[in-house]
PDB file of N, CA, C and O in Angstrom:
ATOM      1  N   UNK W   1    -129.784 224.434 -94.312  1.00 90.00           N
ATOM      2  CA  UNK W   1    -130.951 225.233 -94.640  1.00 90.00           C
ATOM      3  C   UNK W   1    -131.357 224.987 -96.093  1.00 90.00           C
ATOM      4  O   UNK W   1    -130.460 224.809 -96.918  1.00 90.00           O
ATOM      5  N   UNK W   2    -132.345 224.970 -96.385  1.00 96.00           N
ATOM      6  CA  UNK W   2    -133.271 224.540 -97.855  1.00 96.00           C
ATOM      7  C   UNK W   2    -133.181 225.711 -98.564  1.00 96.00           C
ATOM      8  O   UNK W   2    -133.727 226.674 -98.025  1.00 96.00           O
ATOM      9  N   UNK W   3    -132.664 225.896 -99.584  1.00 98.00           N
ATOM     10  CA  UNK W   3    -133.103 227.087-100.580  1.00 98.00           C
ATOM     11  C   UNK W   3    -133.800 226.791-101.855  1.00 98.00           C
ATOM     12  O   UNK W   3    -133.415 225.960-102.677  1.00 98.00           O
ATOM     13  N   UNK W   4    -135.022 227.652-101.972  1.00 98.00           N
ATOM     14  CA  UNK W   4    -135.840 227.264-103.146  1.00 98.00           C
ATOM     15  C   UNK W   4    -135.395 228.175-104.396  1.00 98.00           C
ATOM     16  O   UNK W   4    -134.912 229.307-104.372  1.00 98.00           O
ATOM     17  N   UNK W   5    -135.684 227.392-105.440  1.00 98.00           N
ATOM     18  CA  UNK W   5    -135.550 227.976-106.723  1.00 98.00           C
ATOM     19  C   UNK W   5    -136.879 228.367-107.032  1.00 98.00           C
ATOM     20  O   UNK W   5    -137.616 228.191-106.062  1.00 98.00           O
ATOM     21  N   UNK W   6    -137.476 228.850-108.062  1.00 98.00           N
ATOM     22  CA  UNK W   6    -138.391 228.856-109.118  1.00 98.00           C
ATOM     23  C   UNK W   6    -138.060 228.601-110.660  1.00 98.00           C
ATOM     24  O   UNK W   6    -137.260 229.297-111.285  1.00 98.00           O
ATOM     25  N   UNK W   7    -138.472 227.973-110.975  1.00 98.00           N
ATOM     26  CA  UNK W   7    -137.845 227.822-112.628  1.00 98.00           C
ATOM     27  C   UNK W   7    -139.031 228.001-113.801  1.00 98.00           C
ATOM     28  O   UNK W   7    -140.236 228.082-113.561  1.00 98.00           O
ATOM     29  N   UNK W   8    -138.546 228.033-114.829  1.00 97.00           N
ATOM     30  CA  UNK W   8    -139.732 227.592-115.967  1.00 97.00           C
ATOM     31  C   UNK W   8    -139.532 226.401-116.237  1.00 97.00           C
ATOM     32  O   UNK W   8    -138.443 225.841-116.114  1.00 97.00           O
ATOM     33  N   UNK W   9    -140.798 225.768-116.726  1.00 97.00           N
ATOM     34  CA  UNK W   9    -141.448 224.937-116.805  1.00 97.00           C
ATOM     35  C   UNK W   9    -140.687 223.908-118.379  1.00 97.00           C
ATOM     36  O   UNK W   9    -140.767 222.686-118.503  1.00 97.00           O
ATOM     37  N   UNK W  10    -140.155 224.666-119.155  1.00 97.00           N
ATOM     38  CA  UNK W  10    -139.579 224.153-120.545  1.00 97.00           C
ATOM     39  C   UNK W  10    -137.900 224.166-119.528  1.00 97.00           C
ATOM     40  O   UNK W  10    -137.008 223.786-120.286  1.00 97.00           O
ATOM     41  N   UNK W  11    -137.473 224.417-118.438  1.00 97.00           N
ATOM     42  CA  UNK W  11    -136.445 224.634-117.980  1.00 97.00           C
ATOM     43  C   UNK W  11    -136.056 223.076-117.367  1.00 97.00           C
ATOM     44  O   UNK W  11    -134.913 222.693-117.115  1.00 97.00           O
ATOM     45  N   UNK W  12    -137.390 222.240-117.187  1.00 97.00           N
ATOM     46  CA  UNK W  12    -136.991 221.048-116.080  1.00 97.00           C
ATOM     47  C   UNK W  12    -136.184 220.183-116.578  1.00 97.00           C
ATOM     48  O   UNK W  12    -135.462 219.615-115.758  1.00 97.00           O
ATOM     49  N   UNK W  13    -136.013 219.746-118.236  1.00 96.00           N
ATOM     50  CA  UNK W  13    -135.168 219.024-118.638  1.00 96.00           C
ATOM     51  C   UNK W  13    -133.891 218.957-118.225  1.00 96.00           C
ATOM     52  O   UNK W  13    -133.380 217.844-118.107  1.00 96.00           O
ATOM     53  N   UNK W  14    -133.128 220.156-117.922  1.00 95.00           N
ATOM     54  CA  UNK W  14    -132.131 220.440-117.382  1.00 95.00           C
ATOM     55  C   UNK W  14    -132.102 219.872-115.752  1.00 95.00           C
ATOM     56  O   UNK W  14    -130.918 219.912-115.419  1.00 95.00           O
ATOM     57  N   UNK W  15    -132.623 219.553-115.037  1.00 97.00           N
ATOM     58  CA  UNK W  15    -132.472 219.699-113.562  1.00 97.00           C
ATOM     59  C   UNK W  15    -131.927 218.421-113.491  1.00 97.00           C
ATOM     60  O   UNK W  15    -132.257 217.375-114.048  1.00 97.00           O
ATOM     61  N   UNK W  16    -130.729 218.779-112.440  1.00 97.00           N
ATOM     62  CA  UNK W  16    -130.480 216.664-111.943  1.00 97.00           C
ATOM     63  C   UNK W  16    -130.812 216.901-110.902  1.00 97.00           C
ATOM     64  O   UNK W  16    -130.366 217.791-110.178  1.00 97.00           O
ATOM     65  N   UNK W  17    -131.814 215.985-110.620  1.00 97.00           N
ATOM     66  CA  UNK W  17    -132.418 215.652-109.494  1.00 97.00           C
ATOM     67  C   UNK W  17    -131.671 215.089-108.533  1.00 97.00           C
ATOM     68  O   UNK W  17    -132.133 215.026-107.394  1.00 97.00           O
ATOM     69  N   UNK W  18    -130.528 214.637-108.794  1.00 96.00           N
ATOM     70  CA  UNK W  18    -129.912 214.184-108.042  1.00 96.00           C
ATOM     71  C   UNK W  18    -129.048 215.409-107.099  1.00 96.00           C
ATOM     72  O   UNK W  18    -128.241 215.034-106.248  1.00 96.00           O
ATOM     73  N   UNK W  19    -129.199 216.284-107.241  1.00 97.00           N
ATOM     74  CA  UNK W  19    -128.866 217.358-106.764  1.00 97.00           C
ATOM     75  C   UNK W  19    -129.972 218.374-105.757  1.00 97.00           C
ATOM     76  O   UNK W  19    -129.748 219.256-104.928  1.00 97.00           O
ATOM     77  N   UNK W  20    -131.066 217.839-106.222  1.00 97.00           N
ATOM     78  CA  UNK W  20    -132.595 218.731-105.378  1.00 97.00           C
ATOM     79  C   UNK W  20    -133.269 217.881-104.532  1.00 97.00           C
ATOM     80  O   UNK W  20    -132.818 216.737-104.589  1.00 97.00           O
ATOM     81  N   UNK W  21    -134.156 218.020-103.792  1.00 97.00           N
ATOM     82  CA  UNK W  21    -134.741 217.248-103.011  1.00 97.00           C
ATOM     83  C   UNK W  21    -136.114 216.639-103.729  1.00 97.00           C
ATOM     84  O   UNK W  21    -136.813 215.708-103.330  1.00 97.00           O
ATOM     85  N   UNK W  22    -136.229 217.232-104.581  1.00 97.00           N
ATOM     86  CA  UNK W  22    -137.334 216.346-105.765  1.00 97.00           C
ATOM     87  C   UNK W  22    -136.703 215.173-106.580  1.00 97.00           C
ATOM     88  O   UNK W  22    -135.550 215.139-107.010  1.00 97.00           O
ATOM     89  N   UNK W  23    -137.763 214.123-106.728  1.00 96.00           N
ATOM     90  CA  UNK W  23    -136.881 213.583-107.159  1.00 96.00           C
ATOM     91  C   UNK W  23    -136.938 212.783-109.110  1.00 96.00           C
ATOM     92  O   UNK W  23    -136.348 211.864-109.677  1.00 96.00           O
ATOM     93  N   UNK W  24    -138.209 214.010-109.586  1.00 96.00           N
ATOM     94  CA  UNK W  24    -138.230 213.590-110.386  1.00 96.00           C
ATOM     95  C   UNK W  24    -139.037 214.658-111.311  1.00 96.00           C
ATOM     96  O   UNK W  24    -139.605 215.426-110.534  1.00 96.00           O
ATOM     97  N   UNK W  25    -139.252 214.934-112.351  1.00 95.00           N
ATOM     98  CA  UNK W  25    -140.496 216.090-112.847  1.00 95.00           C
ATOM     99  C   UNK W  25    -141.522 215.983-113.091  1.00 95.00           C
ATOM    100  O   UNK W  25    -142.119 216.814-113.775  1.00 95.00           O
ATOM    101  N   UNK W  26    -142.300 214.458-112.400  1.00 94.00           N
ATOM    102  CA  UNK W  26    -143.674 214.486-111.668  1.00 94.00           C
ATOM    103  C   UNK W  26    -143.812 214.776-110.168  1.00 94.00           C
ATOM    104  O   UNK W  26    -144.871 215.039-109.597  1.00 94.00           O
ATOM    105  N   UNK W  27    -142.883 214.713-109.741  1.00 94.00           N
ATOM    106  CA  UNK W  27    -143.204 214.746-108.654  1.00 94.00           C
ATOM    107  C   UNK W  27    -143.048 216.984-108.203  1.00 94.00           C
ATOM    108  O   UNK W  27    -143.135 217.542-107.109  1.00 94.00           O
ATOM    109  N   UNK W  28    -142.900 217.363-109.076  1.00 97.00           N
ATOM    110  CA  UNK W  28    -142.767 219.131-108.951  1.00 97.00           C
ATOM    111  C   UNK W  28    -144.040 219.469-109.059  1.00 97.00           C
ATOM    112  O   UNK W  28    -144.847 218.766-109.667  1.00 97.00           O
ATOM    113  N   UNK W  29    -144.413 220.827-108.349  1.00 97.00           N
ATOM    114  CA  UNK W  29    -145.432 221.111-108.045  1.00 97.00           C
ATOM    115  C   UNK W  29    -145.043 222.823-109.506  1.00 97.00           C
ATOM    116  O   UNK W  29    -144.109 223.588-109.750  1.00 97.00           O
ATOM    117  N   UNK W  30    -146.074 222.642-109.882  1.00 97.00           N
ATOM    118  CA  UNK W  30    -146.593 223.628-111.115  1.00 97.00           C
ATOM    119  C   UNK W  30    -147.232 224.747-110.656  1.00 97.00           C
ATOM    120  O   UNK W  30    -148.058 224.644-109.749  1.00 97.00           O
ATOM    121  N   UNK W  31    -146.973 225.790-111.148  1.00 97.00           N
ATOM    122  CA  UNK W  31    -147.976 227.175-111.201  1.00 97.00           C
ATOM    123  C   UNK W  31    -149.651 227.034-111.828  1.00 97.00           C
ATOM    124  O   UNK W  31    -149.882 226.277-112.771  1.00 97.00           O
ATOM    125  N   UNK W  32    -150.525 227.691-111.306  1.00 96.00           N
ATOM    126  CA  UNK W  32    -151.585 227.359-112.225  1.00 96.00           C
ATOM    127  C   UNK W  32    -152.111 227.688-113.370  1.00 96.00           C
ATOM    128  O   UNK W  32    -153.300 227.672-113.687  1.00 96.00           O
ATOM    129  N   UNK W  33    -150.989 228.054-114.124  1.00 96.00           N
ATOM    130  CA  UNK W  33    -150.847 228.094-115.467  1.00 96.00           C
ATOM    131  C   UNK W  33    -149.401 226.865-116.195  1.00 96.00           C
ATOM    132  O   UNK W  33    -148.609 227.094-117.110  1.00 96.00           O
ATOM    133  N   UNK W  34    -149.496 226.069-115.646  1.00 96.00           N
ATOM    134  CA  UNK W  34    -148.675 225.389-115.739  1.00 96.00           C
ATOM    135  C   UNK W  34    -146.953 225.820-116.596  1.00 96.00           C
ATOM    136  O   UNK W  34    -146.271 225.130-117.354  1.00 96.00           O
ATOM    137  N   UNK W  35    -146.813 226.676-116.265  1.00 98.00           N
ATOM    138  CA  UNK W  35    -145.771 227.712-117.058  1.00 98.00           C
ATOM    139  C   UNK W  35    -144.264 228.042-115.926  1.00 98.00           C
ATOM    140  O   UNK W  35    -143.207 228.581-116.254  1.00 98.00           O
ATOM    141  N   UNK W  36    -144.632 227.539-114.662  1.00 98.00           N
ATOM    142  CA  UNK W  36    -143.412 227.796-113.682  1.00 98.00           C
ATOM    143  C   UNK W  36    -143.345 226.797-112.863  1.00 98.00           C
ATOM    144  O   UNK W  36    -144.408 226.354-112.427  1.00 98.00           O
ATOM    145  N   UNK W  37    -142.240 226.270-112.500  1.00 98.00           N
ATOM    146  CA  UNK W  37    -141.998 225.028-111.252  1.00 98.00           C
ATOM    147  C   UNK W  37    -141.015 225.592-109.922  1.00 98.00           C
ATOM    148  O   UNK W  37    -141.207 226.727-109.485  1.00 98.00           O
ATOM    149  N   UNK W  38    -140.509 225.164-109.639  1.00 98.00           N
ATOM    150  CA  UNK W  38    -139.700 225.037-108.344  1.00 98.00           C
ATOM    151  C   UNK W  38    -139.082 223.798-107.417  1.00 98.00           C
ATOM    152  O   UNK W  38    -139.734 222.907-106.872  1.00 98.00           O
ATOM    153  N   UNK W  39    -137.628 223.995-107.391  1.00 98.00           N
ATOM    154  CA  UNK W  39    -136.896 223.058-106.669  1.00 98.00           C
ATOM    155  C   UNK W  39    -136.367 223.458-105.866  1.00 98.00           C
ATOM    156  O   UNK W  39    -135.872 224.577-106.007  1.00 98.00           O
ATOM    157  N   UNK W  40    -136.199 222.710-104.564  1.00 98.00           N
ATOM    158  CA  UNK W  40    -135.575 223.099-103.364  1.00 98.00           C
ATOM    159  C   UNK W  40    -134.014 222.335-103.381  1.00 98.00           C
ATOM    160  O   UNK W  40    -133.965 221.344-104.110  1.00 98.00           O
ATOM    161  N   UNK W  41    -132.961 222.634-102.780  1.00 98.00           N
ATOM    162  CA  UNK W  41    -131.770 222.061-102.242  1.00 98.00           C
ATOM    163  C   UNK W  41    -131.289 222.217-100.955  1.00 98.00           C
ATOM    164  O   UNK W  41    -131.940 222.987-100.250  1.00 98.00           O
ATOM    165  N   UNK W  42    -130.286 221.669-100.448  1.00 97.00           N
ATOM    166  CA  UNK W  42    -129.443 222.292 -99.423  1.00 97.00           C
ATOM    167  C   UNK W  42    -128.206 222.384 -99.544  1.00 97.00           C
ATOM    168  O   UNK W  42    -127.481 221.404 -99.713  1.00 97.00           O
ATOM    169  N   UNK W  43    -127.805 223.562 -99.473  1.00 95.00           N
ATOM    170  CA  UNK W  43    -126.123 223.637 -99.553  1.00 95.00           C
ATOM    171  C   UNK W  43    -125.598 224.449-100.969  1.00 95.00           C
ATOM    172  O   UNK W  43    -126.034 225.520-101.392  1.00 95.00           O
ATOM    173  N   UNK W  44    -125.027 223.995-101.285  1.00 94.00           N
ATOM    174  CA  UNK W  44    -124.232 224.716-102.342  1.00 94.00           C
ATOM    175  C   UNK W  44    -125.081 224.579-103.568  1.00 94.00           C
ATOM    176  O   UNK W  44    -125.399 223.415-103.810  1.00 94.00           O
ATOM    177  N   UNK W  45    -125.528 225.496-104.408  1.00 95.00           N
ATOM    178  CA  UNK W  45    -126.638 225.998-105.136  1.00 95.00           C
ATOM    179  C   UNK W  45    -125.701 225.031-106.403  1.00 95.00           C
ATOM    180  O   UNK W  45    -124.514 225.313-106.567  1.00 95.00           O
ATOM    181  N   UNK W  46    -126.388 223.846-107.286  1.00 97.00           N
ATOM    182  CA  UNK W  46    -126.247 223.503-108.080  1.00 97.00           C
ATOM    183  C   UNK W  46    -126.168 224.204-108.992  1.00 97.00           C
ATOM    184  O   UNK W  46    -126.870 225.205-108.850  1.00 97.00           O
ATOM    185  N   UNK W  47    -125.306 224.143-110.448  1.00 96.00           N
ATOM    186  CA  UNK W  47    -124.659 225.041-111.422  1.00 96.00           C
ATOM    187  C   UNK W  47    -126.176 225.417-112.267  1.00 96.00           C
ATOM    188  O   UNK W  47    -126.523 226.528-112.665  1.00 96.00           O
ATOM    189  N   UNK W  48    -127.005 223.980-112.401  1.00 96.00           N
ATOM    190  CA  UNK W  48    -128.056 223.997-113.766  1.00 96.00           C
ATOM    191  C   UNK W  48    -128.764 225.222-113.008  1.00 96.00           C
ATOM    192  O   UNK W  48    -129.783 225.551-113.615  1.00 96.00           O
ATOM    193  N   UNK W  49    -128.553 225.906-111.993  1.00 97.00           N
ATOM    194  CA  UNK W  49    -129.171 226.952-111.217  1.00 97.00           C
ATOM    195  C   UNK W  49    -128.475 228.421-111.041  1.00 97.00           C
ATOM    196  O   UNK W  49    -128.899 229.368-110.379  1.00 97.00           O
ATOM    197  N   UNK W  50    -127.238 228.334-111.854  1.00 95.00           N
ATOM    198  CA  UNK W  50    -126.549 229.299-111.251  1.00 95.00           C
ATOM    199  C   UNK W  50    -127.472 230.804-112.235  1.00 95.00           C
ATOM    200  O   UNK W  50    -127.856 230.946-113.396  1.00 95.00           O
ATOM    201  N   UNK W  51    -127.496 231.615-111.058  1.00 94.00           N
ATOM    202  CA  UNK W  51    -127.956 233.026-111.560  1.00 94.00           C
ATOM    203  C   UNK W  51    -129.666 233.526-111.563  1.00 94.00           C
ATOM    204  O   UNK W  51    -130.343 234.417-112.076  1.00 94.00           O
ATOM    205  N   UNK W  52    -129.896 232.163-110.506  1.00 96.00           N
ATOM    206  CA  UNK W  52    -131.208 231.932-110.814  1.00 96.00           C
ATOM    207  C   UNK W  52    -131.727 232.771-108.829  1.00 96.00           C
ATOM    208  O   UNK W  52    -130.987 232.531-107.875  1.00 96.00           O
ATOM    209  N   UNK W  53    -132.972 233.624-108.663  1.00 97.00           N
ATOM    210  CA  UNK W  53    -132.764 234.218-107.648  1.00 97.00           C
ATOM    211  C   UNK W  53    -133.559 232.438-106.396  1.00 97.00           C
ATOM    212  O   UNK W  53    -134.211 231.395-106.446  1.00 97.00           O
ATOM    213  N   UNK W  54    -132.574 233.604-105.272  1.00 97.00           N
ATOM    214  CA  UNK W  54    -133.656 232.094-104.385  1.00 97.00           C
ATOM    215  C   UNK W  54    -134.053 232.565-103.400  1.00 97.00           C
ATOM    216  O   UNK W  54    -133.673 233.691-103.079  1.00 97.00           O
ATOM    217  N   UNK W  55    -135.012 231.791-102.552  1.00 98.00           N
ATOM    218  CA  UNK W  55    -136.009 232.150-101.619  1.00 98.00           C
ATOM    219  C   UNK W  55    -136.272 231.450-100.820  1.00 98.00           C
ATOM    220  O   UNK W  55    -136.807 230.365-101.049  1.00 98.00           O
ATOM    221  N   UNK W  56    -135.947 231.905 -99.565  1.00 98.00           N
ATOM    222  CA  UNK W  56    -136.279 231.135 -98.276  1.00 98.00           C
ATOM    223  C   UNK W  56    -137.492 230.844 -98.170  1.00 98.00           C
ATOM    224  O   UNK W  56    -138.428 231.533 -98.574  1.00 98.00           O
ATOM    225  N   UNK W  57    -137.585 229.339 -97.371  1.00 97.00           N
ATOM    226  CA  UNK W  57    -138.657 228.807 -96.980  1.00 97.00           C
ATOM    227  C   UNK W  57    -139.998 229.568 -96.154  1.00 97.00           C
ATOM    228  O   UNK W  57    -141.064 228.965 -96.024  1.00 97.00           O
ATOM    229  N   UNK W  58    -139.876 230.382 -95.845  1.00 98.00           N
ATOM    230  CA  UNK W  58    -140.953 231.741 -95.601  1.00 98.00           C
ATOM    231  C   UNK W  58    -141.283 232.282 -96.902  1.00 98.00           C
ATOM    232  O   UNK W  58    -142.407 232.077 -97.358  1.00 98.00           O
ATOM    233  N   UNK W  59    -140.311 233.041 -97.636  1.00 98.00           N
ATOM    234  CA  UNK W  59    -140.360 233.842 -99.128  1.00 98.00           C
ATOM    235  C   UNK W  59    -141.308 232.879 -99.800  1.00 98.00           C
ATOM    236  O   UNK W  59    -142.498 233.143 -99.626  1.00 98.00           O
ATOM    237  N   UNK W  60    -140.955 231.529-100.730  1.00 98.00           N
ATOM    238  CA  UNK W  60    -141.617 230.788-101.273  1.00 98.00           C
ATOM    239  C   UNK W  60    -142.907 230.437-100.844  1.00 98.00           C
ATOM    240  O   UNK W  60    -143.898 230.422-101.573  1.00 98.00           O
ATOM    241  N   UNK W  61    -142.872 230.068 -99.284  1.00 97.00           N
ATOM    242  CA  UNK W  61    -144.407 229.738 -98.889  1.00 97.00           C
ATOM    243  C   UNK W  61    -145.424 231.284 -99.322  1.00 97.00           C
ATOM    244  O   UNK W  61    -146.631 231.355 -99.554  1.00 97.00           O
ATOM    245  N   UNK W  62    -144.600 232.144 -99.308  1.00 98.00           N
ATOM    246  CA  UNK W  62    -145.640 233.621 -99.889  1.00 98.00           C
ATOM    247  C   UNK W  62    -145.762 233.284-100.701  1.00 98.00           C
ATOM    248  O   UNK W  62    -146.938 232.948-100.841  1.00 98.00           O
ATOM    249  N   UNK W  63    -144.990 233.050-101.813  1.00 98.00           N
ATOM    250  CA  UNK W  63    -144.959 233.072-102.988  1.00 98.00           C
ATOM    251  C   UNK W  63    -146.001 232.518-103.656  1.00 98.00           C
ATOM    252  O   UNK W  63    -146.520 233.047-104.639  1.00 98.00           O
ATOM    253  N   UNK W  64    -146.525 230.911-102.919  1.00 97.00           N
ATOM    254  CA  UNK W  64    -146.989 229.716-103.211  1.00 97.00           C
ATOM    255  C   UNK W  64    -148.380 230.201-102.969  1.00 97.00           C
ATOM    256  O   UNK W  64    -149.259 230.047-103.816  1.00 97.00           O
ATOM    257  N   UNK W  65    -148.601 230.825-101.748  1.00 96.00           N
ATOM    258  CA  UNK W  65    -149.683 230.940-101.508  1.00 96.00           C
ATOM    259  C   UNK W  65    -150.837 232.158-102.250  1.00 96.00           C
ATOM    260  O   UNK W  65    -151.967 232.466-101.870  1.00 96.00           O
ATOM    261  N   UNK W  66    -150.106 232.622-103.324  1.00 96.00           N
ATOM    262  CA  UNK W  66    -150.421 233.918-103.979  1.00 96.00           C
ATOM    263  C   UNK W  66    -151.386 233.049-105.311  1.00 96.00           C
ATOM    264  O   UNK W  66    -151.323 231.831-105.474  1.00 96.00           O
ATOM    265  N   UNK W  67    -152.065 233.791-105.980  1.00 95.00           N
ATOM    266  CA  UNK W  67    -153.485 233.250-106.920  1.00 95.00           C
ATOM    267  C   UNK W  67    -152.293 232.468-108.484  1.00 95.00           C
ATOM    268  O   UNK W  67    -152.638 231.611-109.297  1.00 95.00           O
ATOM    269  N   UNK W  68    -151.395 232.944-108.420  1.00 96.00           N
ATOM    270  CA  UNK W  68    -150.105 232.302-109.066  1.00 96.00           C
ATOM    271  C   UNK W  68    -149.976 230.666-109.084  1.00 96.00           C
ATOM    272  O   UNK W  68    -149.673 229.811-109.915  1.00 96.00           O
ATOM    273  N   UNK W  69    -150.277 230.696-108.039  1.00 97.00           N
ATOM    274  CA  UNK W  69    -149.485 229.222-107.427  1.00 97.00           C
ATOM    275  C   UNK W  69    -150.393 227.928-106.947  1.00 97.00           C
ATOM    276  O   UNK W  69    -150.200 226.712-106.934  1.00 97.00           O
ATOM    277  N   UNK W  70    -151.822 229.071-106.437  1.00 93.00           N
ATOM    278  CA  UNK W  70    -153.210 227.975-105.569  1.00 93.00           C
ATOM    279  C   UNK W  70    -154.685 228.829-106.181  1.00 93.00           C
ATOM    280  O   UNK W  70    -155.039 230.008-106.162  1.00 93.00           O
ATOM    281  N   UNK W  71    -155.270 227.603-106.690  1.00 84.00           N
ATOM    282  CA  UNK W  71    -156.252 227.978-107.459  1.00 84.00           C
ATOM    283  C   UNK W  71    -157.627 227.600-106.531  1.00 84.00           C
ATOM    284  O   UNK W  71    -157.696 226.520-105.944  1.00 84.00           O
ATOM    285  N   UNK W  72    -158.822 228.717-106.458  1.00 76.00           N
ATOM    286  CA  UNK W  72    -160.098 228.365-105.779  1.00 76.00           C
ATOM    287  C   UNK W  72    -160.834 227.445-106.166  1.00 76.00           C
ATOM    288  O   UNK W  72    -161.848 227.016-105.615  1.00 76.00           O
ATOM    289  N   UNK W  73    -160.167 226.984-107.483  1.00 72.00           N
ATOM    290  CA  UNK W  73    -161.125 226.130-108.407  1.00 72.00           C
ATOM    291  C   UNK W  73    -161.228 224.461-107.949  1.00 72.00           C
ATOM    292  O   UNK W  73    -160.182 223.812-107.967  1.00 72.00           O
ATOM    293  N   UNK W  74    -161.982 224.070-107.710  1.00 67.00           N
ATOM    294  CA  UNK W  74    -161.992 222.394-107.335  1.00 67.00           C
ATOM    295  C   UNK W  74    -161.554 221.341-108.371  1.00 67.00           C
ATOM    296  O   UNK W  74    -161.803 221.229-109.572  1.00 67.00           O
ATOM    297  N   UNK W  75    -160.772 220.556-107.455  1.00 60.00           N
ATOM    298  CA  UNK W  75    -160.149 219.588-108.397  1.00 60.00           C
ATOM    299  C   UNK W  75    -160.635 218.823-109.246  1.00 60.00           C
ATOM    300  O   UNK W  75    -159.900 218.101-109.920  1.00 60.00           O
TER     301      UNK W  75
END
């Protein structure tokens, strides 16, 4: 099962990707204030994460879909 993180954005330096299913910090999808990210894993919650809350793949898709995350504004 996939568990998502949320992180900040000055936080990504830290992430090994080699541990998330992203695989790099272009390829992360940003808040639209560019101020929060998010990584997914499976399995045993990597340390650069420990204490950090997480959210099932339902939870996050709320999350994502909130004025936070998706902007009306055209690309």
């Amino acid at each position: 099962m996939r568990t998502y993180v949320i992180i900040n954005s000055d936080e990504v330096s830290s992430v090994n990707f080699d541990q998330v299913a992203e695989t790099s910090a272009d390829t992360l999808r940003y808040s639209v204030d560019g101020t929060k990210t998010f990584v997914k894993y499976e399995g045993t919650q990597p340390s650069f994460l420990s204490g950090k809350q997480e959210y099932t793949h339902s939870e996050i898709l709320a999350i994502l879909a909130t004025d936070e995350w998706t902007s009306d504004e055209p690309i």
